[in-house]
Short mmCIF file of C-alpha atoms and ligand atoms in Angstrom, two decimals:
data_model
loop_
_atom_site.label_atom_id
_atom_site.label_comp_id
_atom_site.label_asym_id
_atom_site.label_seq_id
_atom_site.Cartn_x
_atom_site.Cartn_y
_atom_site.Cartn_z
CA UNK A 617 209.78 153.52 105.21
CA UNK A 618 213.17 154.61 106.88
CA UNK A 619 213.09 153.94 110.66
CA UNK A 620 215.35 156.78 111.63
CA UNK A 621 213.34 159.16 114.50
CA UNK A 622 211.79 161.66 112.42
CA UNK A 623 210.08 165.16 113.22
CA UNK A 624 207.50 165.61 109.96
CA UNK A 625 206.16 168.59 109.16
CA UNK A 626 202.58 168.76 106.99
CA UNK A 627 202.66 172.28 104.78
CA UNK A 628 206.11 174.22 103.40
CA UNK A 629 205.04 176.98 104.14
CA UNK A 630 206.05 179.94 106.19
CA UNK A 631 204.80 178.15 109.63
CA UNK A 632 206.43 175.02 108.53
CA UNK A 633 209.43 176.30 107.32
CA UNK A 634 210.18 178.38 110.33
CA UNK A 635 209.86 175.44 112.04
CA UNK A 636 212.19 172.87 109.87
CA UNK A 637 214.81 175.47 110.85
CA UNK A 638 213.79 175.71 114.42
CA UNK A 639 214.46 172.10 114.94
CA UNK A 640 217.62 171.45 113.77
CA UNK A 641 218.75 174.98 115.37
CA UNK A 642 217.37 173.75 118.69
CA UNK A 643 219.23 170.66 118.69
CA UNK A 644 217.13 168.13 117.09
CA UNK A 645 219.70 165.26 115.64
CA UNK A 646 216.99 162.97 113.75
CA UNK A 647 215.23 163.10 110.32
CA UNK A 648 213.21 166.61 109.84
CA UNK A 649 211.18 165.96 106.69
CA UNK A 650 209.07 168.81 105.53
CA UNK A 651 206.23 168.01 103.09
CA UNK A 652 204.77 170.69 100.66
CA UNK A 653 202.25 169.92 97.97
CA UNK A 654 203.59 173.19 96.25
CA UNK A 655 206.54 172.24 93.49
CA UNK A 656 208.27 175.50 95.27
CA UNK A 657 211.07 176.22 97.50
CA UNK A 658 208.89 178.17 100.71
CA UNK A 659 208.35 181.10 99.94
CA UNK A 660 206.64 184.52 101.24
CA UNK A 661 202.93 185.23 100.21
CA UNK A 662 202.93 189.19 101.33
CA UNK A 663 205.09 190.22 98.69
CA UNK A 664 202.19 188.34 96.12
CA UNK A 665 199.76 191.21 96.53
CA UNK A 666 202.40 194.17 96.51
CA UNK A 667 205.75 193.50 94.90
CA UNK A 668 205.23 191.18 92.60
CA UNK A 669 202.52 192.85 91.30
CA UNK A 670 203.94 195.98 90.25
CA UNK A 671 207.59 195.80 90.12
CA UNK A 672 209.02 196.79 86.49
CA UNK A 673 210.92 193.37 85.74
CA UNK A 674 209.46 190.25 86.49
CA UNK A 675 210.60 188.82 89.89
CA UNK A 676 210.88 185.58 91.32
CA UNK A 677 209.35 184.11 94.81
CA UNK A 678 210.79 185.85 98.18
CA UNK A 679 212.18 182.29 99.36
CA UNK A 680 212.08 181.44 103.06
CA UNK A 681 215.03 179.45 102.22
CA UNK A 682 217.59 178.38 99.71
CA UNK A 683 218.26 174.61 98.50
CA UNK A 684 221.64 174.55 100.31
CA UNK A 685 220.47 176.24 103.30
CA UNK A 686 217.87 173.41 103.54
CA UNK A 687 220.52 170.84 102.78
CA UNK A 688 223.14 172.02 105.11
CA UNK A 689 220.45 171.77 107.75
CA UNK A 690 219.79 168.17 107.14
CA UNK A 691 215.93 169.05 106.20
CA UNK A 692 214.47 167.11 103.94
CA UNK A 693 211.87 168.83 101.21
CA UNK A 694 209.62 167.08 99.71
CA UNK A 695 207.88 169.45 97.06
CA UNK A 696 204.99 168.48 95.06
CA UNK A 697 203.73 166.22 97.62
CA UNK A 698 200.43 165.82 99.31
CA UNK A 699 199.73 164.54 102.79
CA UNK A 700 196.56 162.28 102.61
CA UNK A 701 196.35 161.11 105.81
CA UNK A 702 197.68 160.15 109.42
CA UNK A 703 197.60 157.07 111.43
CA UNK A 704 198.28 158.47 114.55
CA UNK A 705 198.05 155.01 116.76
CA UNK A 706 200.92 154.18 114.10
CA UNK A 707 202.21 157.04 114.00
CA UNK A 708 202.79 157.82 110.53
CA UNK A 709 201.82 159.77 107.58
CA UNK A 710 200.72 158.57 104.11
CA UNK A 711 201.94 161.03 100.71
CA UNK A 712 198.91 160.55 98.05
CA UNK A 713 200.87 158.18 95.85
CA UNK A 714 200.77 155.98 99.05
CA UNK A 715 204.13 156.27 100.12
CA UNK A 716 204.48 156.18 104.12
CA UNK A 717 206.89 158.44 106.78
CA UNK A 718 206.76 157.68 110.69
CA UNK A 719 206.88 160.73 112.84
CA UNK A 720 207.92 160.93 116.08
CA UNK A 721 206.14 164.43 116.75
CA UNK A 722 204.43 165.82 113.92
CA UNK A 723 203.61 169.42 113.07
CA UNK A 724 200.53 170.75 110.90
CA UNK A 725 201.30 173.80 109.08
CA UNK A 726 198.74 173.31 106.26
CA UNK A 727 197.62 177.20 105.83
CA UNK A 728 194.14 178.31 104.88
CA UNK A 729 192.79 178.54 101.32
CA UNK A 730 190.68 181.09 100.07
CA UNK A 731 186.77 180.85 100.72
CA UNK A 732 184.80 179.96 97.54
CA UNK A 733 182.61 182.96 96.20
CA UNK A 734 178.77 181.28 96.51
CA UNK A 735 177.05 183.04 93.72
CA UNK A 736 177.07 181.69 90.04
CA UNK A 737 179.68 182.82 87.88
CA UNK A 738 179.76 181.73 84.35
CA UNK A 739 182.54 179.21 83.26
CA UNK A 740 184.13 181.39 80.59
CA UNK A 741 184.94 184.33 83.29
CA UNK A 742 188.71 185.47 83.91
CA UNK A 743 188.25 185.16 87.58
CA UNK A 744 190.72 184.40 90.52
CA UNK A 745 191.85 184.31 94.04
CA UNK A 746 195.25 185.28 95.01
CA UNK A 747 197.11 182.79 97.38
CA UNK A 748 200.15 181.64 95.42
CA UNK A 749 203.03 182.78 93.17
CA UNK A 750 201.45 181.70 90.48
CA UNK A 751 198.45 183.09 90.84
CA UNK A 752 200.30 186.23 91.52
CA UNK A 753 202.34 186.04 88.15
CA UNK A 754 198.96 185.10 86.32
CA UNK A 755 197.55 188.70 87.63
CA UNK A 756 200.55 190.66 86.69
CA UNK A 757 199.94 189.45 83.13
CA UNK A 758 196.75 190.63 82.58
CA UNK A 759 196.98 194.16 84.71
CA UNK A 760 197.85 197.50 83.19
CA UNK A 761 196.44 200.72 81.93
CA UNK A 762 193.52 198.99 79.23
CA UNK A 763 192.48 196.51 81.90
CA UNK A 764 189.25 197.04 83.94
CA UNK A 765 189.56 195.00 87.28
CA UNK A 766 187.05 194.55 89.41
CA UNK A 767 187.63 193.60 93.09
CA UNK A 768 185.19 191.38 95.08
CA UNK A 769 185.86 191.75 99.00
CA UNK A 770 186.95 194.83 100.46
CA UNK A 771 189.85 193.04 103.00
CA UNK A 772 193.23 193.29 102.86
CA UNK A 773 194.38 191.36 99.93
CA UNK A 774 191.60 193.02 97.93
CA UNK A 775 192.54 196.24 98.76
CA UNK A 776 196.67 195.46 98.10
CA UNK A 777 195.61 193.98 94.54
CA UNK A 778 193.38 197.28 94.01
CA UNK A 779 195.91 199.73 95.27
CA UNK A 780 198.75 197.66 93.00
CA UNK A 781 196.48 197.35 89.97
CA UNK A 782 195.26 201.02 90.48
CA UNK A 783 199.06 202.11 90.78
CA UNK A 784 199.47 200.13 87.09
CA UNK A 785 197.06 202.24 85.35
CA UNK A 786 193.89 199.85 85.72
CA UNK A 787 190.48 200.92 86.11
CA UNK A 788 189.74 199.37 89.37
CA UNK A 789 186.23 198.95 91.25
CA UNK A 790 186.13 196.92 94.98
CA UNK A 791 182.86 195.75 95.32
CA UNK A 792 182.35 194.77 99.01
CA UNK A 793 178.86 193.20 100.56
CA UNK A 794 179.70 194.47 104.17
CA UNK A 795 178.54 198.41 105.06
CA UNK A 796 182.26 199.23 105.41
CA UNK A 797 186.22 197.96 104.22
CA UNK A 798 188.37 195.71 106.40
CA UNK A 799 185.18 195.27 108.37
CA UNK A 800 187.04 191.96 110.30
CA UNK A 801 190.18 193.54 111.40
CA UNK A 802 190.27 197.41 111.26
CA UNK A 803 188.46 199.71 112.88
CA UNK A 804 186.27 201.57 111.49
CA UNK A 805 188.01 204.92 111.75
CA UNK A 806 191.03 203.60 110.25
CA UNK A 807 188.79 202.04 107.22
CA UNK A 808 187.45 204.83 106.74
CA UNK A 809 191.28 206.82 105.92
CA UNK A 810 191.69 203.55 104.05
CA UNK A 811 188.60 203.86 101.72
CA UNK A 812 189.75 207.90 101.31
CA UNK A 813 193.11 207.21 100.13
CA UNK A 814 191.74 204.58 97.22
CA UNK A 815 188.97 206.84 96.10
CA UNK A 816 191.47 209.49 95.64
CA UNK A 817 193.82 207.13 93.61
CA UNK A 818 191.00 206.91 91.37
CA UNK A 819 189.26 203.77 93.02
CA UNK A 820 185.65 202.96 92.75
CA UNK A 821 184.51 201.34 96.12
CA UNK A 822 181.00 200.16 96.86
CA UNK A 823 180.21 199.17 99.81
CA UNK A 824 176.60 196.74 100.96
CA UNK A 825 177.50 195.39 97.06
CA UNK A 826 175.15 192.69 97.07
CA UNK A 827 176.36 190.38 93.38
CA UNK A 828 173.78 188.46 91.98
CA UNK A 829 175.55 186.85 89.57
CA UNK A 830 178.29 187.25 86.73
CA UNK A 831 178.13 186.38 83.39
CA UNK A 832 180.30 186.07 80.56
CA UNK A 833 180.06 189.01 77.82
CA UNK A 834 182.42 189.07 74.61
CA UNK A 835 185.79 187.79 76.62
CA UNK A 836 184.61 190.27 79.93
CA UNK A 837 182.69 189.50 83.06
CA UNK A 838 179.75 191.15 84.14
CA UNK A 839 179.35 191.53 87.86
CA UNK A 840 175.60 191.81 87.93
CA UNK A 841 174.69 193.74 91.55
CA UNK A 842 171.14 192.70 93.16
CA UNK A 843 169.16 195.84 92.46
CA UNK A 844 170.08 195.56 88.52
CA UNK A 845 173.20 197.47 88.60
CA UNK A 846 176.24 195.96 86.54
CA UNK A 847 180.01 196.46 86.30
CA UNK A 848 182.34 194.55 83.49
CA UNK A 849 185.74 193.45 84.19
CA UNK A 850 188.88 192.12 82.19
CA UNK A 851 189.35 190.10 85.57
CA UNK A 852 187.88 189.60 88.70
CA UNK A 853 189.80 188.98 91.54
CA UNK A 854 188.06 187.48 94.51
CA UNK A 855 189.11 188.31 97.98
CA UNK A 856 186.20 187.04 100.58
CA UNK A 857 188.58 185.56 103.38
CA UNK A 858 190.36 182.79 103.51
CA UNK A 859 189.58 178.85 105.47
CA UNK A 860 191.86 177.11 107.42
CA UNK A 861 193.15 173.66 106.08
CA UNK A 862 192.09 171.25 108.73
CA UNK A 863 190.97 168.05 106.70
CA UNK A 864 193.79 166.03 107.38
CA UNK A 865 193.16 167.04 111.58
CA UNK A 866 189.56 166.59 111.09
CA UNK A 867 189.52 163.04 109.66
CA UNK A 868 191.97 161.94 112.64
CA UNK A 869 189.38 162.86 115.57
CA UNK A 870 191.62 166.30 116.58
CA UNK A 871 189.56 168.59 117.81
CA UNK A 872 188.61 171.47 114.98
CA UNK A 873 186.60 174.52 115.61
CA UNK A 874 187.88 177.45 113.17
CA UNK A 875 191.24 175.81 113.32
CA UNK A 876 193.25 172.87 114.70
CA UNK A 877 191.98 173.61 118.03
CA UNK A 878 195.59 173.77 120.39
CA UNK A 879 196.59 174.43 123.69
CA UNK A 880 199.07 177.09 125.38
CA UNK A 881 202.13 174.99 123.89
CA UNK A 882 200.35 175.12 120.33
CA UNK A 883 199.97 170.94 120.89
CA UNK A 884 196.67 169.51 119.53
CA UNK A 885 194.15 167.41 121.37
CA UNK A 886 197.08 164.67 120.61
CA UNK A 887 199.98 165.52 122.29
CA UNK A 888 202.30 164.50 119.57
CA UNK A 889 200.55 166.58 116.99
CA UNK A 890 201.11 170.49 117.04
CA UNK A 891 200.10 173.13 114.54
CA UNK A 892 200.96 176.43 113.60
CA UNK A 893 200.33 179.39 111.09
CA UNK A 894 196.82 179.61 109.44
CA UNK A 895 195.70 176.71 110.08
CA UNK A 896 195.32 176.83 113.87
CA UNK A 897 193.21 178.37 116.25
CA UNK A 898 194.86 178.71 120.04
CA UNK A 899 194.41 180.36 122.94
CA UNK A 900 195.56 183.61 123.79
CA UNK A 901 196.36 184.92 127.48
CA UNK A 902 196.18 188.68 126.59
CA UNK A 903 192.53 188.07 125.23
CA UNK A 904 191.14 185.35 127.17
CA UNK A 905 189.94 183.74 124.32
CA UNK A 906 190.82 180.89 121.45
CA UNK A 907 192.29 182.92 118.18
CA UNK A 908 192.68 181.96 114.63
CA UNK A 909 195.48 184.53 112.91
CA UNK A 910 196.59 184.93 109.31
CA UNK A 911 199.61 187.34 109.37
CA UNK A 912 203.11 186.37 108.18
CA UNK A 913 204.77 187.18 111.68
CA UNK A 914 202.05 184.83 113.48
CA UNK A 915 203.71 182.18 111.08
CA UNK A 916 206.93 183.08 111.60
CA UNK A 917 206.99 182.66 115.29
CA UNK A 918 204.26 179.87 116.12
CA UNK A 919 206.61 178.06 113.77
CA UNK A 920 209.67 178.59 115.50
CA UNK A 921 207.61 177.99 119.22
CA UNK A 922 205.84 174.81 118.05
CA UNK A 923 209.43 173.14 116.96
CA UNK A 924 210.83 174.04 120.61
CA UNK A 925 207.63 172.61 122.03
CA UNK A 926 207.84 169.35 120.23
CA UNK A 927 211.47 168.96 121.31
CA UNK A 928 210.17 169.33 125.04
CA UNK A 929 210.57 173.20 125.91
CA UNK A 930 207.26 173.61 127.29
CA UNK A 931 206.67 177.53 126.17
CA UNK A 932 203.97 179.31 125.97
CA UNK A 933 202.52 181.27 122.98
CA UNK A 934 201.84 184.64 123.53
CA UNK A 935 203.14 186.83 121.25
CA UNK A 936 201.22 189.95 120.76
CA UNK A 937 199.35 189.76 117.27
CA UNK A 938 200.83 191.73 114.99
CA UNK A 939 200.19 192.67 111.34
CA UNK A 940 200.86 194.69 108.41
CA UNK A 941 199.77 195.71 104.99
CA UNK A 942 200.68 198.10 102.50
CA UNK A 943 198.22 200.72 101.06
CA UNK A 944 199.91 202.52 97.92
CA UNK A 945 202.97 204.59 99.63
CA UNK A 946 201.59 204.23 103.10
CA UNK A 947 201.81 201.75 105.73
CA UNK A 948 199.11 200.09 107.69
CA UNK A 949 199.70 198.32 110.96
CA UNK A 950 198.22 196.93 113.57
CA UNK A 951 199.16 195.43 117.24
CA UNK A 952 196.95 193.61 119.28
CA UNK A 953 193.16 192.98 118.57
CA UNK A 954 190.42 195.85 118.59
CA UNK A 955 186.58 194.93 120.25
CA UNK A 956 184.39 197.28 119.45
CA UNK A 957 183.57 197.84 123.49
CA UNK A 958 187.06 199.25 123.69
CA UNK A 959 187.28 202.88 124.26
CA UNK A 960 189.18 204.86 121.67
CA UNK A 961 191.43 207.28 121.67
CA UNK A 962 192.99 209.18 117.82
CA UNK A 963 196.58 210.17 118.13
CA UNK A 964 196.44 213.29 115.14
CA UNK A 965 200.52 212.69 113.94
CA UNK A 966 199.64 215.19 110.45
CA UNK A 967 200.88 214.21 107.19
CA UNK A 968 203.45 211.09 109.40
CA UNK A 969 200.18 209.19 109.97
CA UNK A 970 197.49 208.52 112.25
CA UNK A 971 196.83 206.10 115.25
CA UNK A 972 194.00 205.10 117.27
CA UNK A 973 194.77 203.12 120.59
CA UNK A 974 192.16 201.01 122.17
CA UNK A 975 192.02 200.75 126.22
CA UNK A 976 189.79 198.10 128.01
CA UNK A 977 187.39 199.12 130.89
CA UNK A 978 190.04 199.00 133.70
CA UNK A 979 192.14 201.21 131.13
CA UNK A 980 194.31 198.42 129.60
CA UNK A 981 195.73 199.13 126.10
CA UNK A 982 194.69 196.67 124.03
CA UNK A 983 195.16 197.40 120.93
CA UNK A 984 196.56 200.12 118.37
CA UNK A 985 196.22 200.56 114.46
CA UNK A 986 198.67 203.24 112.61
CA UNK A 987 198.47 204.22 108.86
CA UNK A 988 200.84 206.09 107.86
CA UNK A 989 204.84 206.26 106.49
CA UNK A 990 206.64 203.54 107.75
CA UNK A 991 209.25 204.86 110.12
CA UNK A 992 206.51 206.59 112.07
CA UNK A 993 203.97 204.18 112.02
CA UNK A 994 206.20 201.34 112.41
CA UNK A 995 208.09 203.29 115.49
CA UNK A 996 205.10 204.01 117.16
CA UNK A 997 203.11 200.22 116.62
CA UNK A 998 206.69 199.05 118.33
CA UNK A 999 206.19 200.83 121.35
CA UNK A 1000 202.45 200.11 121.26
CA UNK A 1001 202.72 196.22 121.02
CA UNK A 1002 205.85 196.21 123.97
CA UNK A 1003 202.71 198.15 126.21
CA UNK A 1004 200.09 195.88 125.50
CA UNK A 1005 202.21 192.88 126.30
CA UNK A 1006 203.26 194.54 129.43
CA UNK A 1007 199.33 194.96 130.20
CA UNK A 1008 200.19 198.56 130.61
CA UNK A 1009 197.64 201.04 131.14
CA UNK A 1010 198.66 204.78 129.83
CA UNK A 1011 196.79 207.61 130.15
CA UNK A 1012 194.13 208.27 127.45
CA UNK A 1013 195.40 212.06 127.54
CA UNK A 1014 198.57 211.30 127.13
CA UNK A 1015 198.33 208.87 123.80
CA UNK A 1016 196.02 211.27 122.26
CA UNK A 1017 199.16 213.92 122.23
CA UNK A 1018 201.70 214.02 119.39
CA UNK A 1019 203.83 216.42 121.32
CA UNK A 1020 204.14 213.70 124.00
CA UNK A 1021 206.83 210.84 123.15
CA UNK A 1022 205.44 207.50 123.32
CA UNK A 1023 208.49 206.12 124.27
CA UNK A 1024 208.09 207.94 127.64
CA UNK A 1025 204.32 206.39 128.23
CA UNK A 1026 207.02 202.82 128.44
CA UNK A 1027 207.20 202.49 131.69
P1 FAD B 1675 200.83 178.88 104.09
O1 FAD B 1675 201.87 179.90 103.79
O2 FAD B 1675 199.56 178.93 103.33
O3 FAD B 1675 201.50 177.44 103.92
C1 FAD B 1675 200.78 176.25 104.01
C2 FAD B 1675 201.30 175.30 102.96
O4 FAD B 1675 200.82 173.98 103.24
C3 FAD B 1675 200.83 175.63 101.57
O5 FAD B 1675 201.89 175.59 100.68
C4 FAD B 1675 199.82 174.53 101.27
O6 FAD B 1675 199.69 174.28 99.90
C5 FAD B 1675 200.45 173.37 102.03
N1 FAD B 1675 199.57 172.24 102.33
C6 FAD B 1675 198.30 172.29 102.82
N2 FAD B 1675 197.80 171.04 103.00
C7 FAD B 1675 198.78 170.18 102.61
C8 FAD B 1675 198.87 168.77 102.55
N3 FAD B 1675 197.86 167.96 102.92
N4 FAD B 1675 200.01 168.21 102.08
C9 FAD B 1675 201.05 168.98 101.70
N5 FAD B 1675 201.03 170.34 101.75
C10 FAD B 1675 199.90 170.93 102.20
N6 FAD B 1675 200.34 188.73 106.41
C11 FAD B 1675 200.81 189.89 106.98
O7 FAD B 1675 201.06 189.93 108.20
N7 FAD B 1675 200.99 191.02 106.20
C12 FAD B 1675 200.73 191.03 104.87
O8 FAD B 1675 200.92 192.07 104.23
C13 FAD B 1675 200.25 189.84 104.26
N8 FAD B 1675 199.99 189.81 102.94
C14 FAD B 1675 199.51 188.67 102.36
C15 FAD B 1675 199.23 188.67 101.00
C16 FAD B 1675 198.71 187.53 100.40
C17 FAD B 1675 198.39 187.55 98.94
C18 FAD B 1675 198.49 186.36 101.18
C19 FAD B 1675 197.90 185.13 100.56
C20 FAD B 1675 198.77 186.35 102.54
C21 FAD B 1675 199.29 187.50 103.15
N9 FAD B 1675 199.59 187.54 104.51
C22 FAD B 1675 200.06 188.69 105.09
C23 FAD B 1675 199.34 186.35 105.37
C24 FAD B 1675 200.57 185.46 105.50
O9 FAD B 1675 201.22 185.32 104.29
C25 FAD B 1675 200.08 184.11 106.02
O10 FAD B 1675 199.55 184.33 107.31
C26 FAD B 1675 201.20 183.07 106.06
O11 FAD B 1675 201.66 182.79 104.78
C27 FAD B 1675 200.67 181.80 106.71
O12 FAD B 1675 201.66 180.84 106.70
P2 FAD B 1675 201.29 179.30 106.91
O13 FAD B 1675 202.59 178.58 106.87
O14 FAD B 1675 200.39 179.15 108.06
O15 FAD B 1675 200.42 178.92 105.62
#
């Protein structure tokens, strides 16, 4: 156990490498020792349900960072390895094969795994979630134009490996249990487009899909729906959601609800623990409430915010949410977060896309959700996300007009 000051950070992935760079690029002189328990450089997961899934050759991870970048930043990776636990009176960490690291501050970055499906499904199934690379290179195997693939939860990685196997020639069914897609984040104006677009891409989607169970039939599944109905697949991908990784938080007394519960400065109930990324849940001052976010810039940032935190910077997080997916040729994305008791108002921008703002009672705009080409959507979301951050309030007339710029509702 070296007893050079060390910042230790629990997860390699996007949160946790942001941060590793954050430190040393704020100033930090000690140890940074980031711990990973995949045998991977860090890498991006978005590109795992798009890219990777349809591009002609076969290509490799979307690194965060190289070797040597990591090594002329000082940071040391430890792949492969698995934090088992924290003494945080002695403050230090324990790897699995029992090896110990002292921390000075330490940062949890552990992600979220996906949720378990809770209905029997017979060993000898092709099933799978999608959360790493190789997961992702195990489904590009098996897609293309003989394969039937049938998708269980209609959110957004569901829909990206539907709209990716689709685009590769597979028959493709979603089956979703909710009455409507993307029933957590979108609303349901925008899901609707959403659902359009895959059905005419050849897309089966059923929606209130209650599964009874699935059962092994000659090498295929067979996704048996309550009410008798049944649908085989070459592979089933399961999609249901995703649960942050808090174990190693929860067995130390931090406070957990949906997330490492943290404060303004993303610390934890111990104020030499911080978190960031997936696995967190924190408070937001645009909302009013505690937030648990799984989007790739949320990552990015919290990562970066939580390593000037721990070295003392006091800032707060408040970073509009932002996120995006892909949907065949068209972009979705959203800024801010949508209640259903916001008002709403459609911005009609043709074949470049549409929008739909949402303005609180006192005619705040909360949030806005675009699909659409990217320079348009991505344009207008920009503009959008700069308003609601400057708790602007434009006039509902105004958004709802294509001929008006947005830029000019910016002030
Ligand atoms: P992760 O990237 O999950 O990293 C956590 C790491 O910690 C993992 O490697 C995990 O194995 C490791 N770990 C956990 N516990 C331990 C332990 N005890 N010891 C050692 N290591 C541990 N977001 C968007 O905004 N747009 C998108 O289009 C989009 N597409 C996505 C597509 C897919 C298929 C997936 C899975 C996610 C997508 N996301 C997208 C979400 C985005 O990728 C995540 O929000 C982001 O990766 C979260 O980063 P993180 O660092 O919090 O967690």
């Amino acid at each position: 156990m070296s007893n050079e000051r060390a910042m230790v950070i629990v997860g390699a992935g996007h949160a946790g490498a942001s941060a590793a760079i954050a430190l040393r690029e704020g100033g930090w002189r000690g140890r940074i020792v980031l711990i990973g328990d995949e045998n991977m450089l860090p890498y991006e997961r978005p590109p795992l349900s798009k890219a990777i899934l349809v591009e002609e050759m076969e290509p490799g991870p979307t690194l965060l960072v190289t070797t040597e970048r990591m090594a002329e930043l000082g940071i040391d990776h430890l792949l492969g390895r698995n934090v088992q636990s924290i003494d945080r009176s002695a403050h230090t960490i324990t790897l699995s094969e029992g090896a110990k690291w002292p921390y000075e501050r330490l940062l949890l970055a552990t992600g979220a795994r996906p949720r378990k499906l809770s209905i029997p499904a017979a060993p000898a199934c092709r099933m799978t979630t999608l959360r790493t690379y190789a997961e992702a290179l195990a489904i590009r195997r098996i897609i293309d134009a003989r394969c039937k693939v049938v998708v269980i939860g209609g959110g957004f990685i569901g829909l990206e490996v539907a709209a990716s196997a689709s685009s590769k020639g597979a028959s493709v069914t979603v089956l979703e249990a909710g009455p409507r897609l993307l029933m957590r984040a979108v609303p349901a104006p925008m899901a609707d487009l959403i659902k359009a677009k895959h059905e005419r891409s050849g897309v089966r989607v059923e929606t209130g899909a209650m599964i009874e169970c699935i059962n092994a039939i000659e090498g295929q599944s067979e996704i048996v729906l309550s009410g008798g109905r049944a649908f085989l697949a070459d592979l089933v991908v399961v999609g249901v959601g995703a649960v942050p990784n808090v174990q190693l938080a929860q067995a130390v007394g931090l406070a957990v609800d949906n997330g490492i519960i943290l404060d303004h400065t993303l610390a934890s109930s111990d104020p030499d623990i911080f978190a960031a990324g997936d696995c967190c849940s924190f408070p937001h001052p645009l909302y009013g409430d505690r937030i648990r976010l799984e989007a790739w810039r949320n990552a990015q940032r919290q990562g970066a915010v939580a390593a000037a935190n721990m070295l003392g910077a006091n800032r707060t997080y408040d970073d509009v949410p932002w996120f995006w997916s892909d949907q065949y040729d068209q972009t979705l994305q959203i800024a801010g977060l949508y209640r259903k008791e916001h008002g709403e108002v459609r911005r009609n921008l043709g074949a470049k896309g549409q929008l739909f703002f949402y303005l609180a009672g006192d005619g705040r705009l909360m949030a806005a959700c675009g699909l659409g080409s990217l320079g348009t959507i991505a344009k207008e979301i920009r503009i959008a996300e700069k308003m609601i951050g400057r708790r602007l309030a434009p006039e509902a007339e105004a958004l709802q007009d294509p001929a008006i710029d947005i830029k000019s509702l910016l002030i």
